[in-house]
mmCIF file of C-alpha atoms and ligand atoms in Angstrom:
data_model
loop_
_atom_site.group_PDB
_atom_site.id
_atom_site.type_symbol
_atom_site.label_atom_id
_atom_site.label_comp_id
_atom_site.label_asym_id
_atom_site.label_seq_id
_atom_site.Cartn_x
_atom_site.Cartn_y
_atom_site.Cartn_z
ATOM 1 C CA MET G 1 -0.017 -0.094 -0.032
ATOM 2 C CA ILE G 2 1.237 3.419 -0.807
ATOM 3 C CA GLY G 3 1.773 5.936 2.077
ATOM 4 C CA TYR G 4 0.882 9.333 0.771
ATOM 5 C CA ASP G 5 2.121 11.183 3.838
ATOM 6 C CA ALA G 6 5.202 13.130 3.086
ATOM 7 C CA PRO G 7 6.715 13.063 6.555
ATOM 8 C CA ALA G 8 7.156 9.173 6.001
ATOM 9 C CA ALA G 9 9.556 10.240 3.204
ATOM 10 C CA TRP G 10 11.630 12.197 5.451
ATOM 11 C CA GLU G 11 11.870 9.520 8.163
ATOM 12 C CA TRP G 12 12.752 7.146 5.227
ATOM 13 C CA PHE G 13 15.415 9.531 4.029
ATOM 14 C CA VAL G 14 17.249 9.495 7.402
ATOM 15 C CA ARG G 15 16.853 5.661 7.765
ATOM 16 C CA ARG G 16 17.435 4.319 4.275
ATOM 17 C CA THR G 17 19.990 6.715 2.655
ATOM 18 C CA TYR G 18 23.586 5.282 2.563
ATOM 19 C CA HIS G 19 26.952 6.364 1.269
ATOM 20 C CA HIS G 20 29.105 4.223 -1.022
ATOM 21 C CA SER G 21 31.920 4.555 1.557
ATOM 22 C CA GLN G 22 30.147 2.447 3.966
ATOM 23 C CA PHE G 23 30.360 -0.479 1.511
ATOM 24 C CA ASP G 24 33.850 -0.163 0.183
ATOM 25 C CA ASP G 25 35.064 -3.272 1.574
ATOM 26 C CA PRO G 26 33.945 -6.013 -1.157
ATOM 27 C CA ARG G 27 35.345 -8.773 1.181
ATOM 28 C CA ALA G 28 32.651 -7.921 3.791
ATOM 29 C CA LEU G 29 30.019 -7.940 1.144
ATOM 30 C CA LEU G 30 31.256 -11.126 -0.122
ATOM 31 C CA GLU G 31 30.917 -12.763 3.331
ATOM 32 C CA ALA G 32 27.327 -11.382 3.711
ATOM 33 C CA LYS G 33 26.298 -12.733 0.355
ATOM 34 C CA ARG G 34 27.738 -16.146 1.224
ATOM 35 C CA ALA G 35 25.981 -16.093 4.590
ATOM 36 C CA ARG G 36 22.617 -15.586 3.013
ATOM 37 C CA GLY G 37 23.571 -18.076 0.039
ATOM 38 C CA SER G 38 22.860 -15.398 -2.552
ATOM 39 C CA VAL G 39 23.874 -15.286 -6.205
ATOM 40 C CA ILE G 40 24.456 -11.877 -7.596
ATOM 41 C CA SER G 41 23.927 -11.072 -11.221
ATOM 42 C CA VAL G 42 24.688 -7.699 -13.038
ATOM 43 C CA CYS G 43 22.959 -6.792 -16.289
ATOM 44 C CA LEU G 44 24.564 -3.948 -18.495
ATOM 45 C CA PRO G 45 22.029 -2.688 -21.037
ATOM 46 C CA THR G 46 23.818 -1.355 -24.220
ATOM 47 C CA LEU G 47 22.874 0.635 -27.217
ATOM 48 C CA ASN G 48 26.037 1.792 -29.180
ATOM 49 C CA GLU G 49 28.217 2.181 -25.986
ATOM 50 C CA SER G 50 31.689 1.220 -27.676
ATOM 51 C CA GLU G 51 33.298 4.207 -26.143
ATOM 52 C CA THR G 52 32.537 3.240 -22.511
ATOM 53 C CA ILE G 53 31.748 -0.501 -22.512
ATOM 54 C CA VAL G 54 35.283 -1.765 -21.976
ATOM 55 C CA GLN G 55 36.096 0.412 -19.013
ATOM 56 C CA THR G 56 32.691 -0.432 -17.511
ATOM 57 C CA ILE G 57 33.249 -4.229 -17.763
ATOM 58 C CA ARG G 58 36.784 -4.231 -16.765
ATOM 59 C CA ALA G 59 36.072 -2.015 -13.636
ATOM 60 C CA ILE G 60 33.515 -4.490 -12.526
ATOM 61 C CA ARG G 61 35.131 -7.771 -13.717
ATOM 62 C CA GLU G 62 38.678 -7.209 -12.178
ATOM 63 C CA PRO G 63 37.933 -6.215 -8.723
ATOM 64 C CA LEU G 64 34.386 -7.759 -8.259
ATOM 65 C CA VAL G 65 34.385 -10.933 -10.321
ATOM 66 C CA GLU G 66 37.908 -12.127 -10.309
ATOM 67 C CA GLU G 67 39.747 -10.602 -7.289
ATOM 68 C CA ILE G 68 36.608 -10.953 -5.067
ATOM 69 C CA PRO G 69 33.940 -13.127 -6.463
ATOM 70 C CA LEU G 70 31.158 -10.812 -5.185
ATOM 71 C CA ILE G 71 29.465 -10.786 -8.606
ATOM 72 C CA ASP G 72 28.638 -14.045 -9.941
ATOM 73 C CA GLU G 73 27.332 -13.109 -13.573
ATOM 74 C CA LEU G 74 27.940 -10.274 -15.788
ATOM 75 C CA VAL G 75 25.698 -10.009 -18.676
ATOM 76 C CA VAL G 76 25.347 -7.399 -21.553
ATOM 77 C CA ILE G 77 21.850 -7.132 -23.160
ATOM 78 C CA ASP G 78 22.266 -5.286 -26.337
ATOM 79 C CA SER G 79 19.695 -4.032 -28.798
ATOM 80 C CA ASP G 80 21.490 -4.345 -32.265
ATOM 81 C CA SER G 81 24.048 -1.804 -31.480
ATOM 82 C CA ARG G 82 25.568 -0.556 -34.765
ATOM 83 C CA ASP G 83 29.062 0.028 -33.418
ATOM 84 C CA ASP G 84 31.547 -2.433 -31.822
ATOM 85 C CA THR G 85 29.842 -2.689 -28.479
ATOM 86 C CA VAL G 86 29.296 -6.379 -28.844
ATOM 87 C CA LYS G 87 32.798 -7.455 -30.054
ATOM 88 C CA LEU G 88 34.308 -5.289 -27.431
ATOM 89 C CA ALA G 89 31.945 -6.582 -24.552
ATOM 90 C CA LYS G 90 32.774 -10.085 -25.511
ATOM 91 C CA ALA G 91 36.452 -9.625 -25.684
ATOM 92 C CA GLU G 92 36.133 -8.273 -22.140
ATOM 93 C CA GLY G 93 34.664 -11.494 -20.933
ATOM 94 C CA ALA G 94 30.981 -10.541 -20.645
ATOM 95 C CA THR G 95 28.188 -12.795 -21.766
ATOM 96 C CA VAL G 96 26.344 -10.823 -24.487
ATOM 97 C CA TYR G 97 22.700 -11.321 -25.446
ATOM 98 C CA GLN G 98 20.629 -9.393 -28.115
ATOM 99 C CA ASP G 99 17.295 -8.593 -26.457
ATOM 100 C CA ARG G 100 15.424 -9.956 -29.406
ATOM 101 C CA GLU G 101 16.962 -13.409 -28.967
ATOM 102 C CA ILE G 102 15.379 -13.708 -25.456
ATOM 103 C CA LEU G 103 11.742 -14.937 -25.545
ATOM 104 C CA PRO G 104 11.761 -14.741 -29.362
ATOM 105 C CA GLU G 105 8.230 -15.832 -29.459
ATOM 106 C CA LEU G 106 7.147 -12.337 -28.093
ATOM 107 C CA GLU G 107 6.718 -9.457 -30.191
ATOM 108 C CA PRO G 108 9.770 -7.327 -29.605
ATOM 109 C CA PHE G 109 8.970 -3.922 -28.076
ATOM 110 C CA GLY G 110 12.460 -2.629 -27.891
ATOM 111 C CA GLY G 111 14.007 0.080 -25.817
ATOM 112 C CA LYS G 112 15.746 0.042 -22.500
ATOM 113 C CA GLY G 113 12.831 -1.238 -20.462
ATOM 114 C CA ASP G 114 12.238 -4.209 -22.694
ATOM 115 C CA ALA G 115 15.987 -5.300 -22.570
ATOM 116 C CA LEU G 116 15.849 -5.082 -18.753
ATOM 117 C CA TRP G 117 12.846 -7.067 -18.392
ATOM 118 C CA LYS G 118 14.043 -9.770 -20.742
ATOM 119 C CA SER G 119 17.217 -10.097 -18.570
ATOM 120 C CA LEU G 120 15.048 -11.569 -15.780
ATOM 121 C CA PHE G 121 14.527 -14.520 -18.061
ATOM 122 C CA ILE G 122 18.296 -15.298 -18.470
ATOM 123 C CA LEU G 123 20.029 -14.007 -15.317
ATOM 124 C CA GLU G 124 20.665 -16.663 -12.516
ATOM 125 C CA GLY G 125 20.901 -14.632 -9.486
ATOM 126 C CA ASP G 126 18.554 -13.958 -6.494
ATOM 127 C CA ILE G 127 20.054 -10.488 -6.445
ATOM 128 C CA LEU G 128 19.914 -8.423 -9.681
ATOM 129 C CA ALA G 129 21.518 -5.227 -10.498
ATOM 130 C CA PHE G 130 21.079 -2.943 -13.663
ATOM 131 C CA ILE G 131 23.828 -0.568 -14.518
ATOM 132 C CA ASP G 132 24.003 2.026 -17.401
ATOM 133 C CA THR G 133 27.017 1.507 -19.612
ATOM 134 C CA ASP G 134 27.669 5.150 -20.726
ATOM 135 C CA ILE G 135 29.325 6.331 -17.519
ATOM 136 C CA ARG G 136 32.491 8.265 -18.187
ATOM 137 C CA ASN G 137 33.985 8.200 -14.830
ATOM 138 C CA PHE G 138 33.059 4.583 -14.023
ATOM 139 C CA HIS G 139 34.321 3.249 -10.600
ATOM 140 C CA PRO G 140 33.583 -0.159 -9.063
ATOM 141 C CA ARG G 141 31.419 1.758 -6.484
ATOM 142 C CA PHE G 142 28.681 2.094 -8.968
ATOM 143 C CA ALA G 143 28.221 -1.656 -8.760
ATOM 144 C CA TYR G 144 29.326 -2.800 -5.407
ATOM 145 C CA SER G 145 27.523 0.091 -3.341
ATOM 146 C CA LEU G 146 24.240 -1.049 -4.570
ATOM 147 C CA PHE G 147 24.605 -4.376 -2.765
ATOM 148 C CA GLY G 148 25.242 -2.954 0.635
ATOM 149 C CA PRO G 149 21.888 -2.181 1.768
ATOM 150 C CA LEU G 150 20.448 -5.395 0.215
ATOM 151 C CA LEU G 151 23.116 -7.613 1.988
ATOM 152 C CA PHE G 152 23.384 -5.839 5.407
ATOM 153 C CA GLU G 153 20.068 -4.263 6.136
ATOM 154 C CA GLU G 154 16.995 -6.169 7.087
ATOM 155 C CA GLY G 155 13.922 -5.614 4.808
ATOM 156 C CA VAL G 156 15.569 -3.735 1.932
ATOM 157 C CA HIS G 157 14.476 -5.081 -1.403
ATOM 158 C CA TYR G 158 15.335 -2.320 -4.013
ATOM 159 C CA VAL G 159 18.234 0.099 -3.846
ATOM 160 C CA LYS G 160 18.703 3.136 -6.267
ATOM 161 C CA GLY G 161 22.107 5.003 -6.823
ATOM 162 C CA PHE G 162 22.238 8.633 -6.602
ATOM 163 C CA TYR G 163 24.884 11.269 -7.264
ATOM 164 C CA GLU G 164 25.771 14.935 -8.264
ATOM 165 C CA ARG G 165 25.108 15.175 -12.061
ATOM 166 C CA PRO G 166 27.558 17.446 -13.877
ATOM 167 C CA ILE G 167 26.630 18.597 -17.408
ATOM 168 C CA GLN G 168 28.962 19.165 -20.453
ATOM 169 C CA ASN G 169 28.644 22.917 -21.542
ATOM 170 C CA GLY G 170 30.669 23.179 -24.574
ATOM 171 C CA GLY G 171 34.198 22.221 -23.538
ATOM 172 C CA GLU G 172 33.376 22.743 -19.934
ATOM 173 C CA LEU G 173 31.999 20.383 -17.459
ATOM 174 C CA ALA G 174 29.729 22.131 -15.014
ATOM 175 C CA SER G 175 29.383 20.570 -11.624
ATOM 176 C CA THR G 176 25.672 20.475 -11.586
ATOM 177 C CA GLY G 177 22.835 21.040 -13.883
ATOM 178 C CA GLY G 178 22.538 17.287 -15.429
ATOM 179 C CA GLY G 179 19.501 15.141 -14.816
ATOM 180 C CA ARG G 180 17.322 17.634 -16.639
ATOM 181 C CA VAL G 181 14.387 15.155 -17.188
ATOM 182 C CA THR G 182 14.633 14.229 -13.457
ATOM 183 C CA GLU G 183 14.360 17.958 -12.261
ATOM 184 C CA LEU G 184 11.857 19.184 -14.838
ATOM 185 C CA LEU G 185 9.449 16.152 -15.092
ATOM 186 C CA ALA G 186 9.982 13.278 -12.667
ATOM 187 C CA ARG G 187 10.587 14.996 -9.504
ATOM 188 C CA PRO G 188 7.700 17.481 -9.753
ATOM 189 C CA LEU G 189 5.490 14.455 -10.864
ATOM 190 C CA LEU G 190 6.532 12.450 -7.915
ATOM 191 C CA ASN G 191 6.064 15.268 -5.479
ATOM 192 C CA LEU G 192 2.685 15.996 -6.933
ATOM 193 C CA PHE G 193 1.232 12.524 -6.974
ATOM 194 C CA PHE G 194 3.609 10.237 -4.953
ATOM 195 C CA PRO G 195 5.134 12.515 -2.097
ATOM 196 C CA ALA G 196 6.206 9.259 -0.263
ATOM 197 C CA LEU G 197 8.881 9.231 -2.934
ATOM 198 C CA ALA G 198 9.958 12.904 -2.525
ATOM 199 C CA ALA G 199 13.148 11.955 -0.734
ATOM 200 C CA VAL G 200 14.516 9.713 -3.550
ATOM 201 C CA VAL G 201 17.347 11.917 -4.866
ATOM 202 C CA GLN G 202 17.705 10.439 -8.385
ATOM 203 C CA PRO G 203 14.565 8.580 -9.193
ATOM 204 C CA LEU G 204 15.643 8.047 -12.625
ATOM 205 C CA SER G 205 19.046 6.680 -12.040
ATOM 206 C CA GLY G 206 20.174 3.981 -14.098
ATOM 207 C CA GLU G 207 22.029 2.180 -11.395
ATOM 208 C CA TYR G 208 19.804 0.064 -9.260
ATOM 209 C CA ALA G 209 19.630 -3.285 -7.851
ATOM 210 C CA GLY G 210 16.817 -5.479 -6.377
ATOM 211 C CA THR G 211 15.854 -8.937 -5.109
ATOM 212 C CA ARG G 212 14.512 -11.132 -7.773
ATOM 213 C CA GLU G 213 11.448 -11.676 -5.632
ATOM 214 C CA ILE G 214 10.561 -8.170 -6.072
ATOM 215 C CA LEU G 215 11.735 -7.548 -9.683
ATOM 216 C CA GLU G 216 9.846 -10.553 -10.971
ATOM 217 C CA SER G 217 6.619 -9.477 -9.278
ATOM 218 C CA VAL G 218 6.238 -6.089 -10.973
ATOM 219 C CA PRO G 219 5.532 -4.978 -14.520
ATOM 220 C CA PHE G 220 8.240 -3.258 -16.631
ATOM 221 C CA PHE G 221 7.482 -0.367 -18.891
ATOM 222 C CA THR G 222 9.461 -0.556 -22.056
ATOM 223 C CA GLY G 223 11.685 2.528 -23.183
ATOM 224 C CA TYR G 224 13.019 5.181 -20.715
ATOM 225 C CA GLY G 225 10.045 5.066 -18.498
ATOM 226 C CA VAL G 226 11.162 1.793 -16.894
ATOM 227 C CA GLU G 227 12.772 3.425 -13.879
ATOM 228 C CA PHE G 228 9.715 5.674 -13.024
ATOM 229 C CA GLY G 229 7.486 2.695 -13.276
ATOM 230 C CA LEU G 230 9.608 0.312 -11.337
ATOM 231 C CA LEU G 231 9.830 2.951 -8.486
ATOM 232 C CA VAL G 232 6.164 3.507 -8.170
ATOM 233 C CA ASP G 233 5.215 -0.097 -8.676
ATOM 234 C CA ILE G 234 7.864 -1.325 -6.159
ATOM 235 C CA LEU G 235 6.517 1.157 -3.751
ATOM 236 C CA ASP G 236 3.065 -0.079 -4.137
ATOM 237 C CA ARG G 237 4.155 -3.520 -3.809
ATOM 238 C CA VAL G 238 6.432 -3.579 -0.770
ATOM 239 C CA GLY G 239 6.232 -0.163 0.852
ATOM 240 C CA LEU G 240 8.688 2.619 1.367
ATOM 241 C CA ASP G 241 10.777 0.792 3.891
ATOM 242 C CA ALA G 242 11.998 -1.843 1.480
ATOM 243 C CA LEU G 243 13.496 0.867 -0.734
ATOM 244 C CA ALA G 244 17.016 2.400 -0.076
ATOM 245 C CA GLN G 245 19.260 4.747 -1.752
ATOM 246 C CA VAL G 246 23.138 5.022 -1.925
ATOM 247 C CA ASP G 247 25.234 8.086 -2.723
ATOM 248 C CA MET G 248 27.601 7.322 -5.424
ATOM 249 C CA ASP G 249 29.249 10.634 -5.511
ATOM 250 C CA VAL G 250 29.557 11.968 -8.950
ATOM 251 C CA LYS G 251 28.322 10.519 -12.233
ATOM 252 C CA VAL G 252 29.376 11.784 -15.547
ATOM 253 C CA HIS G 253 27.482 10.381 -18.449
ATOM 254 C CA ARG G 254 26.598 11.190 -21.957
ATOM 255 C CA ASN G 255 24.432 14.294 -21.942
ATOM 256 C CA GLN G 256 21.746 14.096 -24.468
ATOM 257 C CA GLY G 257 20.257 17.077 -26.485
ATOM 258 C CA VAL G 258 17.089 18.716 -25.505
ATOM 259 C CA PRO G 259 15.103 17.198 -28.243
ATOM 260 C CA GLU G 260 16.165 13.738 -27.167
ATOM 261 C CA LEU G 261 15.315 14.580 -23.627
ATOM 262 C CA SER G 262 11.781 15.961 -24.646
ATOM 263 C CA ARG G 263 11.111 12.628 -26.370
ATOM 264 C CA MET G 264 12.400 10.683 -23.292
ATOM 265 C CA ALA G 265 10.115 12.856 -20.980
ATOM 266 C CA PHE G 266 7.219 12.179 -23.359
ATOM 267 C CA GLY G 267 7.634 8.412 -22.615
ATOM 268 C CA ILE G 268 8.034 9.006 -18.915
ATOM 269 C CA LEU G 269 4.867 11.115 -18.850
ATOM 270 C CA GLN G 270 2.954 8.310 -20.673
ATOM 271 C CA VAL G 271 4.181 5.866 -17.827
ATOM 272 C CA ALA G 272 3.137 8.198 -15.062
ATOM 273 C CA VAL G 273 -0.370 8.929 -16.360
ATOM 274 C CA ASN G 274 -0.941 5.426 -17.215
ATOM 275 C CA ARG G 275 0.044 4.130 -13.717
ATOM 276 C CA LEU G 276 -1.949 6.926 -12.079
ATOM 277 C CA ALA G 277 -4.914 5.850 -13.939
ATOM 278 C CA ALA G 278 -4.403 2.167 -13.267
ATOM 279 C CA LEU G 279 -3.969 3.079 -9.610
ATOM 280 C CA GLY G 280 -7.270 4.982 -9.575
ATOM 281 C CA ARG G 281 -5.524 8.081 -8.707
ATOM 282 C CA ILE G 282 -6.835 9.881 -11.790
ATOM 283 C CA GLU G 283 -9.474 9.222 -14.249
ATOM 284 C CA LEU G 284 -8.732 9.457 -17.957
ATOM 285 C CA CYS G 285 -11.708 10.780 -20.052
ATOM 286 C CA THR G 286 -9.924 10.653 -23.455
ATOM 287 C CA GLU G 287 -7.539 8.358 -25.244
ATOM 288 C CA LEU G 288 -3.882 9.589 -24.940
ATOM 289 C CA SER G 289 -1.828 10.241 -28.039
ATOM 290 C CA ASN G 290 1.620 8.621 -28.506
ATOM 291 C CA VAL G 291 2.757 11.095 -31.021
ATOM 292 C CA LEU G 292 5.137 13.897 -30.019
ATOM 293 C CA TYR G 293 5.457 16.823 -32.532
ATOM 294 C CA GLN G 294 8.794 18.460 -32.754
ATOM 295 C CA PHE G 295 9.913 21.248 -35.115
ATOM 296 C CA LYS G 296 12.789 21.544 -37.553
ATOM 297 C CA SER G 297 13.596 24.981 -38.966
ATOM 298 C CA VAL G 298 14.166 24.688 -42.591
ATOM 299 C CA ASP G 299 14.992 27.778 -44.721
ATOM 300 C CA GLY G 300 12.799 30.067 -42.396
ATOM 301 C CA THR G 301 9.892 27.785 -42.160
ATOM 302 C CA TYR G 302 9.190 25.220 -39.470
ATOM 303 C CA GLU G 303 8.607 21.611 -40.363
ATOM 304 C CA PRO G 304 6.718 19.419 -37.965
ATOM 305 C CA GLU G 305 8.495 16.196 -37.119
ATOM 306 C CA PRO G 306 6.164 13.632 -35.605
ATOM 307 C CA TRP G 307 7.832 11.020 -33.362
ATOM 308 C CA LEU G 308 5.814 7.797 -32.306
ATOM 309 C CA ILE G 309 6.778 7.223 -28.725
ATOM 310 C CA GLU G 310 5.181 3.955 -27.808
ATOM 311 C CA VAL G 311 5.211 2.807 -24.285
ATOM 312 C CA LYS G 312 4.249 -0.747 -23.534
ATOM 313 C CA GLU G 313 3.853 -2.554 -20.512
ATOM 314 C CA ARG G 314 5.394 -6.134 -19.822
ATOM 315 C CA PRO G 315 3.658 -8.121 -17.221
ATOM 316 C CA PRO G 316 5.440 -9.273 -14.022
ATOM 317 C CA ALA G 317 7.921 -11.964 -15.204
ATOM 318 C CA ASN G 318 6.541 -14.390 -12.729
ATOM 319 C CA THR G 319 3.213 -14.348 -14.537
ATOM 320 C CA VAL G 320 4.851 -15.364 -17.832
ATOM 321 C CA PRO G 321 4.433 -19.203 -18.767
ATOM 322 C CA GLY G 322 7.957 -20.802 -18.721
ATOM 323 C CA TYR G 323 9.490 -18.310 -16.352
ATOM 324 C CA ARG G 324 11.659 -19.925 -13.835
ATOM 325 C CA SER G 325 12.257 -18.307 -10.654
ATOM 326 C CA ALA G 326 15.955 -19.331 -10.570
ATOM 327 C CA GLY G 327 16.568 -17.780 -13.844
ATOM 328 C CA GLY G 328 17.278 -20.192 -16.795
ATOM 329 C CA THR G 329 18.588 -20.233 -20.341
ATOM 330 C CA ARG G 330 15.683 -19.438 -22.625
ATOM 331 C CA ALA G 331 17.831 -17.659 -25.171
ATOM 332 C CA ALA G 332 20.248 -18.954 -27.801
ATOM 333 C CA GLY G 333 23.887 -17.872 -27.727
ATOM 334 C CA ARG G 334 25.003 -18.096 -24.234
HETATM 335 N N1 LIG O 401 19.791 -2.832 -24.544
HETATM 336 C C1 LIG O 401 19.408 -1.603 -24.617
HETATM 337 N N2 LIG O 401 19.940 -0.672 -23.935
HETATM 338 C C2 LIG O 401 19.582 0.605 -24.082
HETATM 339 C C3 LIG O 401 18.506 1.104 -25.068
HETATM 340 N N3 LIG O 401 18.518 2.357 -24.903
HETATM 341 C C4 LIG O 401 19.334 2.804 -24.071
HETATM 342 N N4 LIG O 401 20.056 1.793 -23.438
HETATM 343 C C5 LIG O 401 21.108 1.920 -22.581
HETATM 344 O O1 LIG O 401 20.525 2.154 -21.355
HETATM 345 C C6 LIG O 401 21.386 3.139 -20.650
HETATM 346 C C7 LIG O 401 20.817 4.503 -20.403
HETATM 347 O O2 LIG O 401 20.561 5.130 -21.586
HETATM 348 P P1 LIG O 401 20.875 6.711 -21.873
HETATM 349 O O3 LIG O 401 20.612 6.901 -23.339
HETATM 350 O O4 LIG O 401 22.217 6.872 -21.418
HETATM 351 O O5 LIG O 401 19.654 7.337 -21.078
HETATM 352 P P2 LIG O 401 19.819 8.443 -19.924
HETATM 353 O O6 LIG O 401 21.103 8.047 -19.130
HETATM 354 O O7 LIG O 401 18.523 8.317 -19.127
HETATM 355 O O8 LIG O 401 20.162 9.746 -20.668
HETATM 356 C C8 LIG O 401 22.672 3.124 -21.453
HETATM 357 O O9 LIG O 401 23.725 2.303 -21.053
HETATM 358 C C9 LIG O 401 22.212 2.721 -22.926
HETATM 359 O O10 LIG O 401 23.218 1.992 -23.661
HETATM 360 C C10 LIG O 401 17.971 0.015 -25.718
HETATM 361 O O11 LIG O 401 17.168 0.202 -26.584
HETATM 362 N N5 LIG O 401 18.276 -1.277 -25.444
HETATM 363 MG MG1 LIG O 402 22.978 8.075 -19.714
#
């Protein structure tokens, strides 16, 4: 049940906010993992990430797979990258899947959310982490700190990373100002409709981990709305106290242009409105359009450019026939 009282958010903030330095001893994490008999899987979604995929995999594999076997499985889920991402990821020792190879009998929806949902069908772990692969200043803390609250704290099922978000301004890196979709859309929306989540510092962060138990029991939205949907649905399912957040310091990633962010925001807004209607929080009296018109200036006139931004919802994995809770190899090409 969702608690709508904002004070709960601030009690939670004090109780369930951690700093990566609290978990910088991977051996202690390994011991805790072994004590609970857990298996940890990390899924890296990629779409044309040849610039950063090597350093990402290496920074996870060397300290956290080879030196200290905290992470048991490192998988890349790619969506037909046109660059060398796949070749480079394989050379770094990651297992690589194409999202369309997983559950090939289903219509492919595409986008980040679909790739993450499909990973539930191939990963083996009972603790699963998703980590963006376009981070420029990757450090192992982006992975291991997510496991701290899950392994050490009773009752935590879902952990979000947060950080300061610099932005590239021409040749300069300004220390704040990134995360524009978060500040202009996600945060206002959450404060308006889900004040229990007002204390989540980076609700759209692309670094998060959860127990399979919770991740298999919630729907996943396709596309960029996946993080917003997961947050709201996991809150609804297990309550605020099962959520935690970890300060990962500073994250530098690819800053997208405003037109791309606008399309991303359109997808997230669709997720939010859909969810609000499904939860009975608002009533929709009309069909929603899923076309976003942007404008291109050509020779002094404006040309409308329609973008179809379809957001689909995948059902909880544990309701899909053939899903095996312990994971399982449903795809070709392992
Ligand atoms: N597999 C897969 N990964 C994707 C897709 N779209 C984005 N990603 C990955 O998801 C992560 C976040 O995407 P990004 O474009 O950086 O979004 P932003 O950080 O929210 O601006 C990156 O690691 C991307 O490579 C997709 O369609 N399929
Ligand atoms: Mg990014």
